[in-house]
Short mmCIF file of C-alpha atoms in Angstrom, two decimals:
data_model
loop_
_atom_site.label_atom_id
_atom_site.label_comp_id
_atom_site.label_asym_id
_atom_site.label_seq_id
_atom_site.Cartn_x
_atom_site.Cartn_y
_atom_site.Cartn_z
CA MET A 235 0.00 0.00 0.00
CA LYS A 236 1.41 3.38 -0.95
CA SER A 237 1.78 6.28 1.44
CA PHE A 238 0.05 9.57 0.68
CA PHE A 239 2.72 11.48 2.58
CA GLU A 240 6.18 12.51 1.45
CA ASN A 241 7.69 11.70 4.84
CA ASP A 242 6.89 9.53 7.83
CA ALA A 243 5.48 11.30 10.87
CA VAL A 244 8.55 10.22 12.90
CA GLU A 245 12.05 9.81 11.43
CA LEU A 246 15.55 9.24 12.81
CA THR A 247 18.27 10.85 10.71
CA PRO A 248 20.81 8.51 9.05
CA ASP A 249 23.51 9.39 11.60
CA GLY A 250 21.11 8.60 14.46
CA LYS A 251 21.67 11.95 16.17
CA GLU A 252 18.48 13.83 15.32
CA LEU A 253 14.81 12.93 15.55
CA ILE A 254 12.48 14.58 13.02
CA ILE A 255 8.76 14.72 13.78
CA LEU A 256 5.79 16.34 12.09
CA ASP A 257 4.34 18.89 14.53
CA GLN A 258 0.72 17.76 14.70
CA THR A 259 -0.39 20.79 16.72
CA LEU A 260 0.03 22.97 13.62
CA LEU A 261 -2.06 20.80 11.30
CA PRO A 262 -3.95 21.17 9.04
CA ASN A 263 -2.82 24.74 8.40
CA GLN A 264 0.92 24.14 8.41
CA GLU A 265 3.06 21.07 7.73
CA LYS A 266 6.16 21.72 9.81
CA TYR A 267 8.80 19.16 10.71
CA ILE A 268 10.74 19.88 13.89
CA THR A 269 14.17 18.62 14.89
CA ILE A 270 14.65 17.09 18.33
CA THR A 271 18.09 16.59 19.85
CA THR A 272 17.44 16.20 23.60
CA ALA A 273 15.29 14.06 25.89
CA GLU A 274 13.69 17.23 27.26
CA GLN A 275 12.60 18.35 23.80
CA LEU A 276 11.06 14.95 23.11
CA PHE A 277 9.34 14.84 26.51
CA TYR A 278 7.59 18.13 25.82
CA ALA A 279 6.81 17.18 22.22
CA ILE A 280 4.91 14.18 23.62
CA THR A 281 3.18 15.99 26.49
CA LEU A 282 2.19 18.91 24.23
CA LEU A 283 0.86 16.46 21.60
CA LYS A 284 3.26 17.51 18.87
CA VAL A 285 3.58 13.76 18.45
CA ARG A 286 0.57 11.69 19.57
CA GLY A 287 -1.02 8.28 19.30
CA SER A 288 0.22 5.41 21.46
CA HIS A 289 2.12 3.78 18.61
CA ALA A 290 3.80 6.97 17.35
CA ILE A 291 4.73 7.82 20.94
CA GLY A 292 6.34 4.40 21.36
CA ILE A 293 8.29 4.80 18.12
CA SER A 294 9.37 8.32 19.09
CA ALA A 295 10.51 7.19 22.52
CA ALA A 296 12.54 4.27 21.15
CA LEU A 297 14.15 6.35 18.41
CA GLY A 298 14.60 9.25 20.82
CA LEU A 299 16.31 7.08 23.42
CA ALA A 300 18.73 5.81 20.77
CA MET A 301 19.28 9.39 19.60
CA CYS A 302 20.09 10.60 23.12
CA MET A 303 22.59 7.81 23.66
CA ASN A 304 24.22 8.45 20.28
CA ARG A 305 24.82 12.04 21.37
CA PHE A 306 26.12 11.13 24.84
CA GLU A 307 29.92 10.94 25.03
CA THR A 308 31.79 8.92 27.66
CA SER A 309 34.26 6.06 27.77
CA ASP A 310 32.92 4.79 31.11
CA LEU A 311 30.37 2.03 30.61
CA ARG A 312 28.78 2.57 34.04
CA VAL A 313 28.31 6.28 33.37
CA PHE A 314 26.77 5.36 30.01
CA GLU A 315 24.41 2.91 31.74
CA SER A 316 23.38 5.54 34.29
CA GLU A 317 22.53 8.03 31.53
CA PHE A 318 20.59 5.39 29.58
CA LEU A 319 18.41 4.60 32.60
CA ARG A 320 17.89 8.29 33.38
CA VAL A 321 16.63 9.05 29.87
CA LYS A 322 14.52 5.90 29.69
CA ARG A 323 12.78 6.62 33.02
CA TYR A 324 12.28 10.27 32.12
CA LEU A 325 10.61 9.48 28.79
CA ALA A 326 8.47 6.79 30.43
CA ILE A 327 6.46 9.38 32.38
CA SER A 328 5.67 11.59 29.37
CA ARG A 329 2.31 9.91 28.55
CA PRO A 330 1.20 7.33 31.15
CA SER A 331 -1.78 5.96 29.19
CA ALA A 332 0.24 4.98 26.09
CA VAL A 333 1.06 1.30 26.58
CA ASP A 334 3.41 1.29 23.56
CA LEU A 335 5.58 3.84 25.35
CA PHE A 336 6.41 1.39 28.13
CA THR A 337 6.59 -1.67 25.88
CA ASP A 338 9.01 -0.07 23.44
CA LEU A 339 11.19 1.52 26.12
CA ASN A 340 11.38 -1.81 27.97
CA ARG A 341 12.40 -3.49 24.74
CA MET A 342 15.17 -0.93 24.34
CA GLU A 343 16.30 -1.64 27.91
CA SER A 344 16.41 -5.39 27.21
CA CYS A 345 18.51 -4.69 24.14
CA PHE A 346 20.84 -2.50 26.18
CA TYR A 347 21.51 -5.12 28.84
CA GLU A 348 21.82 -7.92 26.32
CA GLN A 349 24.68 -6.01 24.70
CA MET A 350 26.14 -4.82 27.99
CA SER A 351 26.35 -8.36 29.37
CA CYS A 352 28.97 -9.29 26.81
CA ALA A 353 30.69 -5.93 26.48
CA GLU A 354 34.05 -4.88 27.82
CA ASP A 355 34.43 -1.44 29.34
CA GLY A 356 35.60 1.37 27.11
CA ALA A 357 34.68 3.51 24.12
CA GLY A 358 34.68 0.55 21.73
CA ALA A 359 32.04 -1.31 23.73
CA ILE A 360 29.92 1.82 24.03
CA ALA A 361 30.07 2.39 20.28
CA LEU A 362 28.77 -1.14 19.70
CA ILE A 363 25.92 -0.64 22.18
CA LYS A 364 24.97 2.63 20.46
CA GLU A 365 24.90 0.86 17.12
CA ARG A 366 22.71 -1.94 18.46
CA LEU A 367 20.29 0.44 20.19
CA THR A 368 19.87 2.41 16.98
CA ALA A 369 19.18 -0.75 15.00
CA GLU A 370 16.66 -1.95 17.58
CA ALA A 371 14.78 1.37 17.54
CA ARG A 372 14.61 1.33 13.74
CA ASN A 373 13.33 -2.25 13.86
CA ILE A 374 10.56 -1.23 16.27
CA LYS A 375 9.36 1.33 13.75
CA LEU A 376 9.55 -1.06 10.78
CA GLU A 377 7.67 -3.76 12.69
CA LYS A 378 4.85 -1.33 13.49
CA ILE A 379 4.58 -0.36 9.82
CA ARG A 380 4.31 -4.03 8.79
CA THR A 381 1.74 -4.53 11.54
CA CYS A 382 -0.35 -1.67 10.16
CA LEU A 383 -0.34 -3.26 6.72
CA ALA A 384 -1.64 -6.54 8.18
CA ILE A 385 -4.34 -4.70 10.13
CA ALA A 386 -5.34 -2.92 6.92
CA GLU A 387 -5.92 -6.24 5.15
CA TYR A 388 -8.11 -7.66 7.92
CA GLY A 389 -10.13 -4.47 8.18
CA PHE A 390 -10.49 -4.26 4.40
CA SER A 391 -11.97 -7.78 4.37
CA LEU A 392 -15.03 -6.37 6.20
CA LEU A 393 -15.74 -3.71 3.57
CA LYS A 394 -17.76 -3.66 0.37
CA PRO A 395 -17.68 -1.17 -2.53
CA GLY A 396 -19.46 2.05 -1.65
CA VAL A 397 -19.14 1.43 2.10
CA THR A 398 -19.75 4.27 4.56
CA ILE A 399 -17.51 4.31 7.63
CA MET A 400 -17.55 6.42 10.76
CA THR A 401 -14.32 7.03 12.66
CA TYR A 402 -13.25 8.91 15.77
CA CYS A 403 -10.13 10.83 16.78
CA ASN A 404 -7.11 9.99 14.61
CA ALA A 405 -5.60 6.55 14.16
CA GLY A 406 -3.89 6.98 10.83
CA HIS A 407 -0.47 7.80 9.43
CA LEU A 408 0.13 10.47 12.05
CA ALA A 409 -0.69 8.25 15.02
CA VAL A 410 1.73 5.47 14.05
CA SER A 411 4.29 6.92 11.62
CA ARG A 412 2.93 5.35 8.43
CA TYR A 413 -0.51 4.05 7.31
CA GLY A 414 -2.10 3.79 10.76
CA THR A 415 -4.62 1.39 12.28
CA ALA A 416 -8.26 2.52 12.06
CA LEU A 417 -7.63 4.47 8.85
CA SER A 418 -5.45 1.91 7.08
CA PRO A 419 -8.37 -0.21 5.75
CA ILE A 420 -9.91 3.01 4.40
CA PHE A 421 -6.71 3.88 2.53
CA LEU A 422 -6.64 0.32 1.15
CA ALA A 423 -10.30 0.51 0.12
CA GLN A 424 -9.60 3.77 -1.71
CA GLU A 425 -6.67 2.20 -3.56
CA ASN A 426 -8.86 -0.73 -4.61
CA GLY A 427 -11.56 1.47 -6.08
CA TYR A 428 -14.17 0.90 -3.36
CA MET A 429 -14.82 4.65 -3.15
CA PRO A 430 -15.48 4.61 0.61
CA LYS A 431 -17.31 7.47 2.29
CA VAL A 432 -16.24 8.50 5.76
CA TYR A 433 -17.89 10.45 8.55
CA ALA A 434 -15.10 11.84 10.74
CA CYS A 435 -16.15 12.93 14.23
CA GLU A 436 -14.34 16.18 15.08
CA THR A 437 -13.23 14.83 18.51
CA ARG A 438 -13.41 17.60 21.07
CA PRO A 439 -11.59 19.29 22.65
CA LEU A 440 -8.39 18.93 20.60
CA LEU A 441 -10.17 18.27 17.30
CA GLN A 442 -7.99 15.38 16.15
CA GLY A 443 -10.77 14.21 13.86
CA ALA A 444 -11.18 17.62 12.25
CA ARG A 445 -7.52 18.65 12.14
CA LEU A 446 -5.86 15.31 11.49
CA THR A 447 -8.25 12.63 10.21
CA ALA A 448 -9.99 14.92 7.72
CA TYR A 449 -6.52 16.13 6.67
CA GLU A 450 -5.19 12.60 6.12
CA LEU A 451 -8.25 11.30 4.31
CA GLY A 452 -8.33 14.38 2.12
CA LYS A 453 -4.71 13.84 1.08
CA ALA A 454 -5.65 10.26 0.14
CA GLY A 455 -8.57 11.44 -1.99
CA VAL A 456 -11.20 9.86 0.27
CA ASP A 457 -14.73 11.32 0.35
CA VAL A 458 -14.80 12.57 3.95
CA THR A 459 -17.53 14.49 5.78
CA LEU A 460 -16.74 16.16 9.10
CA ILE A 461 -19.37 16.09 11.86
CA CYS A 462 -19.50 17.39 15.41
CA ASP A 463 -19.32 14.61 18.00
CA ASN A 464 -22.91 15.20 19.06
CA MET A 465 -24.11 14.58 15.50
CA ALA A 466 -23.08 10.91 15.45
CA SER A 467 -26.49 9.75 16.69
CA ILE A 468 -28.52 11.44 13.98
CA VAL A 469 -26.14 10.19 11.29
CA MET A 470 -26.49 6.60 12.54
CA SER A 471 -30.25 6.91 13.03
CA ARG A 472 -30.66 7.77 9.36
CA LYS A 473 -28.91 4.54 8.34
CA LYS A 474 -25.95 6.38 6.87
CA VAL A 475 -23.22 4.31 8.55
CA ASP A 476 -22.28 0.71 7.69
CA ILE A 477 -19.39 0.23 10.11
CA ILE A 478 -17.32 2.12 12.69
CA PHE A 479 -13.53 1.92 12.95
CA VAL A 480 -11.63 3.37 15.93
CA GLY A 481 -8.14 2.92 17.31
CA ALA A 482 -6.97 2.16 20.84
CA ASP A 483 -4.34 3.47 23.21
CA THR A 484 -4.62 0.41 25.45
CA VAL A 485 -6.64 -2.81 25.44
CA ALA A 486 -7.04 -4.49 28.83
CA ALA A 487 -6.77 -8.25 29.34
CA ASN A 488 -10.57 -8.61 29.32
CA GLY A 489 -10.93 -6.72 26.03
CA ASP A 490 -11.96 -3.35 27.45
CA VAL A 491 -10.58 -0.51 25.34
CA ILE A 492 -9.01 2.73 26.54
CA ASN A 493 -9.16 5.30 23.77
CA LYS A 494 -9.82 8.99 23.21
CA VAL A 495 -12.60 10.28 25.43
CA GLY A 496 -15.91 9.94 23.59
CA THR A 497 -15.15 6.50 22.17
CA SER A 498 -17.38 4.76 24.71
CA GLY A 499 -20.29 7.06 23.89
CA LEU A 500 -19.90 6.26 20.21
CA ALA A 501 -19.89 2.53 21.03
CA ILE A 502 -23.13 2.89 23.01
CA LEU A 503 -24.77 4.64 20.06
CA ALA A 504 -23.47 1.97 17.67
CA GLN A 505 -24.98 -0.81 19.77
CA HIS A 506 -28.32 1.03 19.94
CA TYR A 507 -28.48 1.51 16.17
CA GLY A 508 -27.02 -1.88 15.27
CA VAL A 509 -23.84 -0.55 13.65
CA PRO A 510 -20.78 -2.87 13.88
CA PHE A 511 -18.10 -1.29 16.06
CA TYR A 512 -14.49 -2.40 15.51
CA VAL A 513 -11.30 -1.47 17.34
CA LEU A 514 -8.10 -1.66 15.28
CA CYS A 515 -4.72 -1.82 17.00
CA PRO A 516 -1.45 -3.78 17.12
CA SER A 517 -1.46 -6.80 19.43
CA GLN A 518 1.25 -4.98 21.42
CA THR A 519 -1.48 -2.57 22.57
CA ILE A 520 -3.09 -5.39 24.58
CA ASP A 521 -1.87 -5.05 28.16
CA LYS A 522 -2.31 -8.40 29.88
CA ASP A 523 -1.18 -6.89 33.17
CA ARG A 524 -4.32 -4.72 33.28
CA PRO A 525 -7.28 -6.99 34.13
CA THR A 526 -9.91 -4.45 33.02
CA GLY A 527 -10.03 -1.03 31.45
CA TYR A 528 -10.77 0.46 34.84
CA ASP A 529 -7.31 -0.60 36.03
CA VAL A 530 -5.70 1.95 33.69
CA LYS A 531 -5.03 5.46 34.98
CA ILE A 532 -6.91 8.05 32.93
CA GLU A 533 -4.90 11.16 32.15
CA GLU A 534 -6.55 14.51 32.90
CA ARG A 535 -5.47 17.46 30.80
CA PRO A 536 -5.57 21.24 31.33
CA GLY A 537 -8.91 23.01 31.25
CA TYR A 538 -7.76 25.63 28.74
CA GLU A 539 -7.91 22.94 26.04
CA VAL A 540 -11.70 23.05 26.43
CA THR A 541 -12.23 26.77 27.00
CA GLU A 542 -9.49 28.54 25.04
CA MET A 543 -7.59 26.40 22.57
CA TYR A 544 -8.70 27.06 18.97
CA TYR A 545 -10.78 30.05 20.13
CA GLU A 546 -9.88 33.71 19.68
CA LYS A 547 -11.60 34.44 22.99
CA PRO A 548 -12.47 32.14 25.93
CA SER A 549 -15.61 30.11 25.27
CA ALA A 550 -16.66 30.03 28.93
CA PRO A 551 -16.59 32.54 31.80
CA ILE A 552 -13.13 32.99 33.29
CA GLY A 553 -12.76 30.74 36.33
CA THR A 554 -15.26 28.11 35.19
CA LYS A 555 -14.19 24.68 36.43
CA VAL A 556 -13.36 22.20 33.66
CA TYR A 557 -13.16 18.41 33.78
CA ASN A 558 -10.99 17.26 30.87
CA PRO A 559 -10.15 13.53 30.86
CA ALA A 560 -8.14 12.54 27.80
CA PHE A 561 -9.49 8.98 27.56
CA ASP A 562 -12.42 6.79 28.52
CA VAL A 563 -13.11 3.07 28.84
CA THR A 564 -15.23 1.19 26.31
CA PRO A 565 -16.42 -2.12 27.82
CA ASN A 566 -15.71 -5.14 25.65
CA ALA A 567 -19.43 -5.97 25.56
CA LEU A 568 -19.96 -2.94 23.31
CA ILE A 569 -17.27 -3.99 20.82
CA THR A 570 -18.06 -6.12 17.76
CA GLY A 571 -14.45 -7.12 17.25
CA ILE A 572 -10.82 -6.18 17.85
CA ILE A 573 -8.64 -6.25 14.73
CA THR A 574 -4.91 -6.80 15.15
CA GLU A 575 -2.19 -8.00 12.81
CA ASN A 576 -3.15 -11.53 13.90
CA GLY A 577 -6.79 -11.34 12.81
CA ILE A 578 -10.23 -10.40 14.13
CA SER A 579 -11.33 -11.44 17.62
CA LYS A 580 -13.87 -10.44 20.24
#
């Protein structure tokens, strides 16, 4: 499947010393790639949503950790180890709900100690560890891209020509680095001449559906219609939706899904109107250490995102209290199926 973008959303330069990301906070009005050279820059890029989506965050953290170590100079292996652990632990707290962040950083740590166990002290050993860390981070990204292609095929198998799909938030190219999860079957359907139609929910308060999903689908030539989140019910009630595709930040062991706040409400509407509701994500997103979705900490974000961001003037009286959870839990009972690179399951 071809990409409709000139560059991936997250790239490590050939020398491994700079991380290049597409600043998603500026979309759709400006496509600007920013250069990251420190752990602190990457931390704030993640917390400020310049890079977002559990999978893209995991890729960024892995590549960023390798980048930081490539830039760190010492001939003392223990000093190098101490810096590796400092950066890894620092990046791990940047977005606590993104399971890929922890999985990919832990994989980088395993790689580090595998190499360190057979290394001799000195600059030569450190150079070899740097090389291996960089290769491992690049492999993490490539594996996620291949995973997205497999997810695309399974999702595409559910579609027919002329299908109408509803989606929420953004789980495409930008949320992974290439192709995406929930949007990848749509891209594949477009390539195969199915001429899919898509209703993209705007996704308040940060408007990922409006700013990012409509942007991506438009670049791919897909017929996309933007709706406010509170319009999903009337669209479904008028029999205009055949299937719903959403992504996931985390899937609990029992199949509950943690995703952008509003996902659970969409699932409730889908069940009421009899619309199949599918979650698309890599199997790595399934966290077997979390028994249910309610065992995952839900991040709460600043109130200004609701009252001021994207407004010229505040949309509510100054001092109004705001509750702004970033995610919610969709019980597995509301989900028709979970699509991973391994197939479709309940």
